[in-house]
PDB file of C-alpha atoms in Angstrom:
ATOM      1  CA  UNK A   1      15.423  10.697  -1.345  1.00  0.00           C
ATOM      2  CA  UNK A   2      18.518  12.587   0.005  1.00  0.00           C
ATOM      3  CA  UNK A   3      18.793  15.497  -2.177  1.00  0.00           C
ATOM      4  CA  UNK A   4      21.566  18.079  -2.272  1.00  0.00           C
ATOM      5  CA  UNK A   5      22.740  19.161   1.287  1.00  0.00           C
ATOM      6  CA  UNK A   6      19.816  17.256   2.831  1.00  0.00           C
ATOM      7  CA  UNK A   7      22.177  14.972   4.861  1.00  0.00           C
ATOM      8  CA  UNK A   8      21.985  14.887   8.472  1.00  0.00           C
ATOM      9  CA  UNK A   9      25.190  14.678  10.583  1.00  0.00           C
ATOM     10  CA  UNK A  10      26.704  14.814  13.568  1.00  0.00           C
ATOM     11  CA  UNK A  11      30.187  17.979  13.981  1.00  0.00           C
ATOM     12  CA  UNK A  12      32.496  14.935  13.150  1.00  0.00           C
ATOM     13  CA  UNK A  13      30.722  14.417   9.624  1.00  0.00           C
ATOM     14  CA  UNK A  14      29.182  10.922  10.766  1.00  0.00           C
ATOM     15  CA  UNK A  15      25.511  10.078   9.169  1.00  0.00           C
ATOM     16  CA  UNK A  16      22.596   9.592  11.556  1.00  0.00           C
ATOM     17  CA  UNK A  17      22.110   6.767   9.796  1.00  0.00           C
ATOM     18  CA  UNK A  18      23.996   3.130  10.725  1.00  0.00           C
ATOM     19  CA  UNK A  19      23.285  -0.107   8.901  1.00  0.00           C
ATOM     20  CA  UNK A  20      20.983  -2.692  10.425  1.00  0.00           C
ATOM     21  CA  UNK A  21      20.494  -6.006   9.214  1.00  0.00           C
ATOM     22  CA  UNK A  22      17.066  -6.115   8.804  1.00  0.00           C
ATOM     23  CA  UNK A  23      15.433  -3.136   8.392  1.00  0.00           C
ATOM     24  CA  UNK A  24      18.526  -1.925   6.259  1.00  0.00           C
ATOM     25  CA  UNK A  25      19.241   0.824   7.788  1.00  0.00           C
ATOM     26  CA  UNK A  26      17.998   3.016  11.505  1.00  0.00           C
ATOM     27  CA  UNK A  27      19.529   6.027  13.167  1.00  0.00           C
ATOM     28  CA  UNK A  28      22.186   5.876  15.114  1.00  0.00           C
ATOM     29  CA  UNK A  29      21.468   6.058  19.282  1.00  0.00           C
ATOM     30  CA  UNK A  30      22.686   9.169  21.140  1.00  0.00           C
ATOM     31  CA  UNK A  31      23.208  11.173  18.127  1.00  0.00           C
ATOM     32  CA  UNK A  32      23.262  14.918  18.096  1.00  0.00           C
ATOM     33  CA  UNK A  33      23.649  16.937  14.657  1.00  0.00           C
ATOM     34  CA  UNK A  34      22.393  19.709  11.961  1.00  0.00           C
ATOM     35  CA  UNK A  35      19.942  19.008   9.581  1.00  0.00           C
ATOM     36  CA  UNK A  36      20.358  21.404   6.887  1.00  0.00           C
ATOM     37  CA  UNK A  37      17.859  22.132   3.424  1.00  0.00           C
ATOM     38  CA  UNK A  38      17.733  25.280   1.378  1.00  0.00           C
ATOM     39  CA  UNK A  39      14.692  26.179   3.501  1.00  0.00           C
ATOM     40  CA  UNK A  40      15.586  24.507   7.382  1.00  0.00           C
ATOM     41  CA  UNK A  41      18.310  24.402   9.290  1.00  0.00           C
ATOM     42  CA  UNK A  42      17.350  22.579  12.533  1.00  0.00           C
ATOM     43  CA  UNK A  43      18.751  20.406  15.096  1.00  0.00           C
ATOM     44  CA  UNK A  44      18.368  16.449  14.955  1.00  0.00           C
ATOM     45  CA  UNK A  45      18.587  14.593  18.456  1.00  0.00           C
ATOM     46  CA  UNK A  46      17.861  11.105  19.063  1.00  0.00           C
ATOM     47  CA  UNK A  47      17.671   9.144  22.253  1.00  0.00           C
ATOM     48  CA  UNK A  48      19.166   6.091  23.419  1.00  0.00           C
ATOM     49  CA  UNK A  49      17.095   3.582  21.518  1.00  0.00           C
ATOM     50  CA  UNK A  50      18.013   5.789  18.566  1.00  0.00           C
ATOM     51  CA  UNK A  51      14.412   7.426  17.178  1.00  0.00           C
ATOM     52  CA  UNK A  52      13.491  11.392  17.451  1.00  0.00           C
ATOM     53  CA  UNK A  53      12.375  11.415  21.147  1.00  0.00           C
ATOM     54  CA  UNK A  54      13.824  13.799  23.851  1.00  0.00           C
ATOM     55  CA  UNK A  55      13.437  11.230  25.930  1.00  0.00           C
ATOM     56  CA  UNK A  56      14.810   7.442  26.300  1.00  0.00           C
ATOM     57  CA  UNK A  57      12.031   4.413  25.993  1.00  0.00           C
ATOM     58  CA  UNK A  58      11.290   2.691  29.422  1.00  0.00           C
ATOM     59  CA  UNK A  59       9.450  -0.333  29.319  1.00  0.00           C
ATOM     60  CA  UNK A  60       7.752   0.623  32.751  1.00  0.00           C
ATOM     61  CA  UNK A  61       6.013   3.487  31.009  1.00  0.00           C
ATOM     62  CA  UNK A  62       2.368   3.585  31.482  1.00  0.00           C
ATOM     63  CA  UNK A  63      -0.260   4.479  28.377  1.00  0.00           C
ATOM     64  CA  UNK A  64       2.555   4.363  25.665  1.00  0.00           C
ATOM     65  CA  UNK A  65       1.458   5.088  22.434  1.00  0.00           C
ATOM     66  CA  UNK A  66       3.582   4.070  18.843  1.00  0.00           C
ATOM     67  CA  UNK A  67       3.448   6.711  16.061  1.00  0.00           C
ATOM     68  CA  UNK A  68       5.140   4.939  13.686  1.00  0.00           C
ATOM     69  CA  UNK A  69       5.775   6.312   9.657  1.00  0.00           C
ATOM     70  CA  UNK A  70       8.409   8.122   7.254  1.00  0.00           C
ATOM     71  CA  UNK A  71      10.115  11.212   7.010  1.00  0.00           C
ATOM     72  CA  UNK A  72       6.305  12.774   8.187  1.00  0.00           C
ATOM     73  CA  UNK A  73       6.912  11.193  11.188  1.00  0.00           C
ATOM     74  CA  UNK A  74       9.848  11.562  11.705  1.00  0.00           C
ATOM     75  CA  UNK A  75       9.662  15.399  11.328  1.00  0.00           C
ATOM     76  CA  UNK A  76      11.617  16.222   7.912  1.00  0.00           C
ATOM     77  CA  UNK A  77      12.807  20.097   8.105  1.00  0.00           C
ATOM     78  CA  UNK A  78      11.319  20.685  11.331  1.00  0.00           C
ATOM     79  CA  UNK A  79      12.127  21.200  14.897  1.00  0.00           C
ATOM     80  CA  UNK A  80      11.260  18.366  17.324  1.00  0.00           C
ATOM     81  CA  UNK A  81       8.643  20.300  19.402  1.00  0.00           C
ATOM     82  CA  UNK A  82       7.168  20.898  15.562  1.00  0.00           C
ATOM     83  CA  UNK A  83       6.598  17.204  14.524  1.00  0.00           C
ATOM     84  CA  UNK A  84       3.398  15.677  15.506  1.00  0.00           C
ATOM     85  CA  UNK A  85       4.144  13.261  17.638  1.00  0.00           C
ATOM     86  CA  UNK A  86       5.284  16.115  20.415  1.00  0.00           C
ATOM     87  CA  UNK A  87       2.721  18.045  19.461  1.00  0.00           C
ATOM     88  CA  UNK A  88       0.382  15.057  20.609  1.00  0.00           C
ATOM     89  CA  UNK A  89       2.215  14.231  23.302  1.00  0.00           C
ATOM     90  CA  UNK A  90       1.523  17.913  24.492  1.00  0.00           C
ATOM     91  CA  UNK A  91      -2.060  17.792  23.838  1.00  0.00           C
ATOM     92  CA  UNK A  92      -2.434  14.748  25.971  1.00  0.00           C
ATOM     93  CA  UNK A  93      -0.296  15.045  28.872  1.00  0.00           C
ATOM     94  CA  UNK A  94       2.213  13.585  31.349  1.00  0.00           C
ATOM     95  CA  UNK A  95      -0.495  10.661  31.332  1.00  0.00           C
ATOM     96  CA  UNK A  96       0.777   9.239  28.071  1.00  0.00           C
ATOM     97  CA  UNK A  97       3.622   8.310  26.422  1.00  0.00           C
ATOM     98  CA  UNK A  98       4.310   9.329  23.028  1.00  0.00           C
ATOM     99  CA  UNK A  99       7.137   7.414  21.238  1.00  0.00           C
ATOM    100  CA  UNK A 100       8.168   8.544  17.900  1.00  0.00           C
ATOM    101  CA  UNK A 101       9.216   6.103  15.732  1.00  0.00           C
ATOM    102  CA  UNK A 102       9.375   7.368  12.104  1.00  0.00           C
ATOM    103  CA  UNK A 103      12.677   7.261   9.802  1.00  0.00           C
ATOM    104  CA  UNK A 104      12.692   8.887   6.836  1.00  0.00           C
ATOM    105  CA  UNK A 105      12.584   6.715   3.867  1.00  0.00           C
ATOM    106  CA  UNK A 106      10.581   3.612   6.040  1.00  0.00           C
ATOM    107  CA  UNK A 107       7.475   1.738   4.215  1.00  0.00           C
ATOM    108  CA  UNK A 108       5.492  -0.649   5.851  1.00  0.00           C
ATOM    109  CA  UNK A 109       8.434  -3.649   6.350  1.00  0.00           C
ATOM    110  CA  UNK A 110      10.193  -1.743   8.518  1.00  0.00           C
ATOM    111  CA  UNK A 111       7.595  -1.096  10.710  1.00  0.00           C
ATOM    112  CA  UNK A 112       6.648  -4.924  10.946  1.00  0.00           C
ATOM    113  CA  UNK A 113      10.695  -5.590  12.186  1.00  0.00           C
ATOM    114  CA  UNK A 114       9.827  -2.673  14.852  1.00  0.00           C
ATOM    115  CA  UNK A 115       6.777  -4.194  16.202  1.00  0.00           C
ATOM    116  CA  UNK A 116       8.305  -7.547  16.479  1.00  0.00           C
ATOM    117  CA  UNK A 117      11.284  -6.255  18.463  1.00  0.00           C
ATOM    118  CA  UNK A 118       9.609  -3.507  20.639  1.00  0.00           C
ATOM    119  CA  UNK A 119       5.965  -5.153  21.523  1.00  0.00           C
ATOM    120  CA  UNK A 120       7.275  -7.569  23.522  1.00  0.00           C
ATOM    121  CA  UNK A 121       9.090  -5.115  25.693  1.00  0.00           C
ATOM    122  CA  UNK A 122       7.171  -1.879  25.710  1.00  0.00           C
ATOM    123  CA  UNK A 123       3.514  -3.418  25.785  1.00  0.00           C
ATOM    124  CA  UNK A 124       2.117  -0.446  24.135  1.00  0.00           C
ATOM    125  CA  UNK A 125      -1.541   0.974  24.229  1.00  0.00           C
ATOM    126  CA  UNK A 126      -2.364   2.287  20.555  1.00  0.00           C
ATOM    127  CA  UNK A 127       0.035   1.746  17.873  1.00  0.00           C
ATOM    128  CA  UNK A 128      -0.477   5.016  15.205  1.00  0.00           C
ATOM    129  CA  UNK A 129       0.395   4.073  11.650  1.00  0.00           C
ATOM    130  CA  UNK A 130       0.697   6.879   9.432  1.00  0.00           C
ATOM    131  CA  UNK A 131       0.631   5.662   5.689  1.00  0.00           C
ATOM    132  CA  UNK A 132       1.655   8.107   2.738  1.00  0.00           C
ATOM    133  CA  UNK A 133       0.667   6.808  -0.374  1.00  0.00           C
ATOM    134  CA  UNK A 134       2.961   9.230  -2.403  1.00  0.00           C
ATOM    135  CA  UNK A 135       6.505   7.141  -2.071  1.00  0.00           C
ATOM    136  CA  UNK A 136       5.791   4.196   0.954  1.00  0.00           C
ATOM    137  CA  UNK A 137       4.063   1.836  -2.180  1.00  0.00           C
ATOM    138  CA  UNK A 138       7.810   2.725  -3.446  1.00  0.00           C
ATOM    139  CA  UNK A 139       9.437   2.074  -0.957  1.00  0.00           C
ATOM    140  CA  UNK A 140       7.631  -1.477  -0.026  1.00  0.00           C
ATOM    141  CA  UNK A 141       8.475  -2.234  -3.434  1.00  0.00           C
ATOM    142  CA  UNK A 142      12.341  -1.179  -3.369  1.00  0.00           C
ATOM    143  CA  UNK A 143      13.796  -1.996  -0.365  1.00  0.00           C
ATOM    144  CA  UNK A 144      17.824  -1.068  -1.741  1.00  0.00           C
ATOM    145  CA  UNK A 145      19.431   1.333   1.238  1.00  0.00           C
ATOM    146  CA  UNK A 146      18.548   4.778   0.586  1.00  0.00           C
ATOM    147  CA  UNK A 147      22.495   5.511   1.905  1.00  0.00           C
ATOM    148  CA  UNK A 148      25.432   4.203   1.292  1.00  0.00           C
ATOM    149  CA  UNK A 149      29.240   5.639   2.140  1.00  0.00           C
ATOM    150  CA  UNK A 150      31.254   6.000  -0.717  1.00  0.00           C
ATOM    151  CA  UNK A 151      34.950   6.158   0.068  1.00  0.00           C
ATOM    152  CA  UNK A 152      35.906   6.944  -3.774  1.00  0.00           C
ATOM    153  CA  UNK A 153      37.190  10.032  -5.256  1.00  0.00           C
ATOM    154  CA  UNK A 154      33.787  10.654  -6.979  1.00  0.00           C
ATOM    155  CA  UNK A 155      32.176   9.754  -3.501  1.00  0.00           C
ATOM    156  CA  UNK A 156      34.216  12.355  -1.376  1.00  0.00           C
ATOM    157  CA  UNK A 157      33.535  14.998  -3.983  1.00  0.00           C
ATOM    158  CA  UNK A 158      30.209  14.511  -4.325  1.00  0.00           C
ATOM    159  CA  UNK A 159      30.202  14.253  -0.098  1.00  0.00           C
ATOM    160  CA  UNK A 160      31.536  18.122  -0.575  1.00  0.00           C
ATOM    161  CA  UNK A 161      29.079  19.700  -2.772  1.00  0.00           C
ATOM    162  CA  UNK A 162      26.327  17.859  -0.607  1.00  0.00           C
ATOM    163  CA  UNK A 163      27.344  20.365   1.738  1.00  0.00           C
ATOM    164  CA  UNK A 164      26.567  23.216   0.031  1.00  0.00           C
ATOM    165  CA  UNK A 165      22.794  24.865   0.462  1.00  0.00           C
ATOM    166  CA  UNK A 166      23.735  26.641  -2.842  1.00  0.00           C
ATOM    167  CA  UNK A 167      24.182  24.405  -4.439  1.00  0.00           C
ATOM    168  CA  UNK A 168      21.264  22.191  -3.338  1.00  0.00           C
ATOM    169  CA  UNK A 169      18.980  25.103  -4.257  1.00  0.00           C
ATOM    170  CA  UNK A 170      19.825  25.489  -7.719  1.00  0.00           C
ATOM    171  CA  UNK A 171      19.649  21.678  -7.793  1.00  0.00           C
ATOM    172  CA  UNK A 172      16.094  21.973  -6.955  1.00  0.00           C
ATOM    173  CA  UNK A 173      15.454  24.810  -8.934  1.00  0.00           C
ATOM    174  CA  UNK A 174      16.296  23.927 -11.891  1.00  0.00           C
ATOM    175  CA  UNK A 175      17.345  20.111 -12.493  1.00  0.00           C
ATOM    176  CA  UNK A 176      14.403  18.981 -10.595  1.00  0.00           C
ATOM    177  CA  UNK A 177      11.880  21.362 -11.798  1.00  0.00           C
ATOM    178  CA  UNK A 178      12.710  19.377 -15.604  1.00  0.00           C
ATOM    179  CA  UNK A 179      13.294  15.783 -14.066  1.00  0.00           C
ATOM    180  CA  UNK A 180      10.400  13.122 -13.691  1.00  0.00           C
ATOM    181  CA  UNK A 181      10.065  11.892 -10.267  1.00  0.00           C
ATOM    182  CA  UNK A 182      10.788   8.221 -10.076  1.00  0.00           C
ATOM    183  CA  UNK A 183       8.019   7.442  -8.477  1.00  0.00           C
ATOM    184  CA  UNK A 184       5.914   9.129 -11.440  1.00  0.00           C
ATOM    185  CA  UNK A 185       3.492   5.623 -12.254  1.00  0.00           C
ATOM    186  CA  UNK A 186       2.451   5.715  -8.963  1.00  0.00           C
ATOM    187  CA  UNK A 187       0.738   9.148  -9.818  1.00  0.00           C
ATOM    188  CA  UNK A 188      -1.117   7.965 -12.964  1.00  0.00           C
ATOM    189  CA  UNK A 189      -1.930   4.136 -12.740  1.00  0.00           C
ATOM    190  CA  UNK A 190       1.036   2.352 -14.294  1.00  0.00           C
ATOM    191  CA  UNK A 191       0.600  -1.304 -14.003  1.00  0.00           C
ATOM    192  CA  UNK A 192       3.293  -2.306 -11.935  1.00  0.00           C
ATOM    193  CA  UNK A 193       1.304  -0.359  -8.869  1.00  0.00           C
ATOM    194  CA  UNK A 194      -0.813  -3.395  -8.697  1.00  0.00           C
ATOM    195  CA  UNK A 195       2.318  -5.228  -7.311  1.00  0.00           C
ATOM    196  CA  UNK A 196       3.296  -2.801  -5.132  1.00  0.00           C
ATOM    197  CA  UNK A 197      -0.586  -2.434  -3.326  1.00  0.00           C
ATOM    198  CA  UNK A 198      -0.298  -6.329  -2.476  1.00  0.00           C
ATOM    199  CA  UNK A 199       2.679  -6.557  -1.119  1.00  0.00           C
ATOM    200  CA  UNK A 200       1.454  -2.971   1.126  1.00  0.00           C
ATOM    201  CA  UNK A 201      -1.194  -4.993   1.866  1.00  0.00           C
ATOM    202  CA  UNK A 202       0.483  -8.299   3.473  1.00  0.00           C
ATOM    203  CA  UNK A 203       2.716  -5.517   5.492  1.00  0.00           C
ATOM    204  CA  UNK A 204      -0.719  -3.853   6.607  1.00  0.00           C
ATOM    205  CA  UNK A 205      -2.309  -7.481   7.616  1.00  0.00           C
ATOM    206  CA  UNK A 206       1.538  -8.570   9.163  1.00  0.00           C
ATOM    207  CA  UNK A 207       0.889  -4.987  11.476  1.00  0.00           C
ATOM    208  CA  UNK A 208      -2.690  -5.670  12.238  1.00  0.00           C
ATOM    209  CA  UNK A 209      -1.837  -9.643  13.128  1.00  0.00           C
ATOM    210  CA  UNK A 210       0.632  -7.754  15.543  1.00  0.00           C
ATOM    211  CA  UNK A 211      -1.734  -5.725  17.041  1.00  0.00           C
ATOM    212  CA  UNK A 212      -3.982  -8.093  17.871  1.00  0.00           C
ATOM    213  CA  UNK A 213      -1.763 -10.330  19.120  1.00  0.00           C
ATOM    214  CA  UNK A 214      -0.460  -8.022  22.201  1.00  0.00           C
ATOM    215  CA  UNK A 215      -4.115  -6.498  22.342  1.00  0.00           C
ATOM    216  CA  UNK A 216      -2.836  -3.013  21.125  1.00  0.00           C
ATOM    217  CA  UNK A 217      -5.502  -0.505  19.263  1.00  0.00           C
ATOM    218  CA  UNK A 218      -3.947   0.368  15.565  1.00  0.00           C
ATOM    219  CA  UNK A 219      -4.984   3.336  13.698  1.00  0.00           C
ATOM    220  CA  UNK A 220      -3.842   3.951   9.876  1.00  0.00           C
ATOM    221  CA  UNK A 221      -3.404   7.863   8.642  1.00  0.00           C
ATOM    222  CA  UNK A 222      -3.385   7.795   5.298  1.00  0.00           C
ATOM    223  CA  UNK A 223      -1.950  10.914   3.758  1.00  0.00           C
ATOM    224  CA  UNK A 224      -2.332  11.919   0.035  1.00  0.00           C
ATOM    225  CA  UNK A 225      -0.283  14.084  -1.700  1.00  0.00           C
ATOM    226  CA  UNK A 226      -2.341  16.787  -4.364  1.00  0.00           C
ATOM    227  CA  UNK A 227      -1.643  14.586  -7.433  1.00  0.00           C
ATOM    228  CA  UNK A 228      -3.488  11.609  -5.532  1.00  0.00           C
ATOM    229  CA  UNK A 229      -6.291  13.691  -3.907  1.00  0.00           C
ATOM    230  CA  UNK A 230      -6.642  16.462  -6.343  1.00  0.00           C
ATOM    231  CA  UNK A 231      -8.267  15.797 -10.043  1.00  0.00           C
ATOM    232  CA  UNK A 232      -6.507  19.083 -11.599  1.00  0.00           C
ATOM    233  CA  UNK A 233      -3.283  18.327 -10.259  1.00  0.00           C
ATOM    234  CA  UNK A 234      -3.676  15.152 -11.299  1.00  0.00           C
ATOM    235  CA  UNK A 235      -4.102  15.604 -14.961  1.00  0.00           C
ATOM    236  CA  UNK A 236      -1.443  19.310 -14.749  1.00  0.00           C
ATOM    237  CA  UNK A 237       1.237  16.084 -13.277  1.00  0.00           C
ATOM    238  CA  UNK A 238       0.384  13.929 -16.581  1.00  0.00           C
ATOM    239  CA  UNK A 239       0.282  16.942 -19.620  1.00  0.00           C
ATOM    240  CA  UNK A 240       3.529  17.846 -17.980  1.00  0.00           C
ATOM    241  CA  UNK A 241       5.083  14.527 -18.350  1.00  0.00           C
TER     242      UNK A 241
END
């Protein structure tokens, strides 16, 4: 999903992101870099446990609450104090804890692997699940590494012209604007989407097991993109394709 210049690093050119063994992939702890688009250039912190917060988890916090999700979540092309999970955590006070815990590119597994590690620890109130349909069936049904460092000639070239917001713009502008999006069947009911709902659906009954386990209140956001919510753009997605 890393188009372009999209990546995020740090001054030394390392990623945010680090592998992990079972969730594939998190962001790195303590890391402080530019995240630059042809529309954003922001700043990307994270704290010591290594998610969005600008502040460190304590497990003797009082009223915590998980907001757990993708790239929304996480707070793609906007500054922290812009993402929703600050923007809740303003709107309720010193009184609660909010603890951000999206990564872009995340389904529903990854979430599962966070609960199992952090409930025991942190004990938290509500748990806030935000779903989008538009790629997390995708990525519950693909779980490759969305990153991966290529020390080849090709893969330090193509490093360079990552770089480069001109370049990423006339990528988007024109190679996209004539590409299908991979995730295209989800859009229009190819078959294969039946595959991907049930195995979303064990990850949503694994979460809610969790949750009811350490007596924590869960709440699921779904968010639709126009294609899924919208009849006309809908059927302008499948003439076009």
């Amino acid at each position: 999903f890393i188009l372009g210049s999209e990546e995020i690093l740090d001054e030394d050119g390392n990623s945010i992101y680090v592998p992990d063994n079972e969730t594939i992939y998190k962001m790195r702890p303590d890391f402080n870099g530019r995240f630059h688009g042809p529309d954003f250039n922001i700043n990307i912190r994270t704290n010591a446990q290594g998610f969005r917060n600008e502040f460190d988890f304590n497990p003797k916090d009082e009223n915590i609450i998980f907001m757990m999700g993708d790239s929304m979540t996480f707070g793609h092309g906007v500054e922290i104090k812009e993402a929703f999970s600050y923007l809740l955590q303003e709107k309720l006070g010193e009184k609660y804890k909010v603890y951000n815990l999206g990564v872009s590119g995340y389904g529903q597994s990854q979430p599962v692997i966070l609960l199992e590690r952090m409930l025991p620890v942190y004990r938290p109130r509500m748990i806030i699940l935000n779903f989008y349909v538009g790629n997390d069936l995708v990525n519950n049904c693909d779980m490759t590494p969305h990153l991966k460092e290529d020390k080849s000639l090709y893969g330090r070239i193509r490093s360079l012209l990552k770089k480069s917001s001109v370049i990423t713009l006339v990528y988007k502008s024109i190679v996209l604007s004539y590409k299908k999006p991979n995730d295209l069947p989800f859009y229009i009911g190819h078959p294969d989407v039946e595959r991907c709902y049930e195995i979303t659906k064990r990850y949503f009954a694994k979460i809610g097991d969790l949750a009811k386990d350490y007596n924590v209140r869960l709440i699921v956001v779904i968010v639709g993109n126009e294609p899924q919510t919208v009849k006309e753009k809908e059927d302008a997605l499948i003439n076009r394709y």
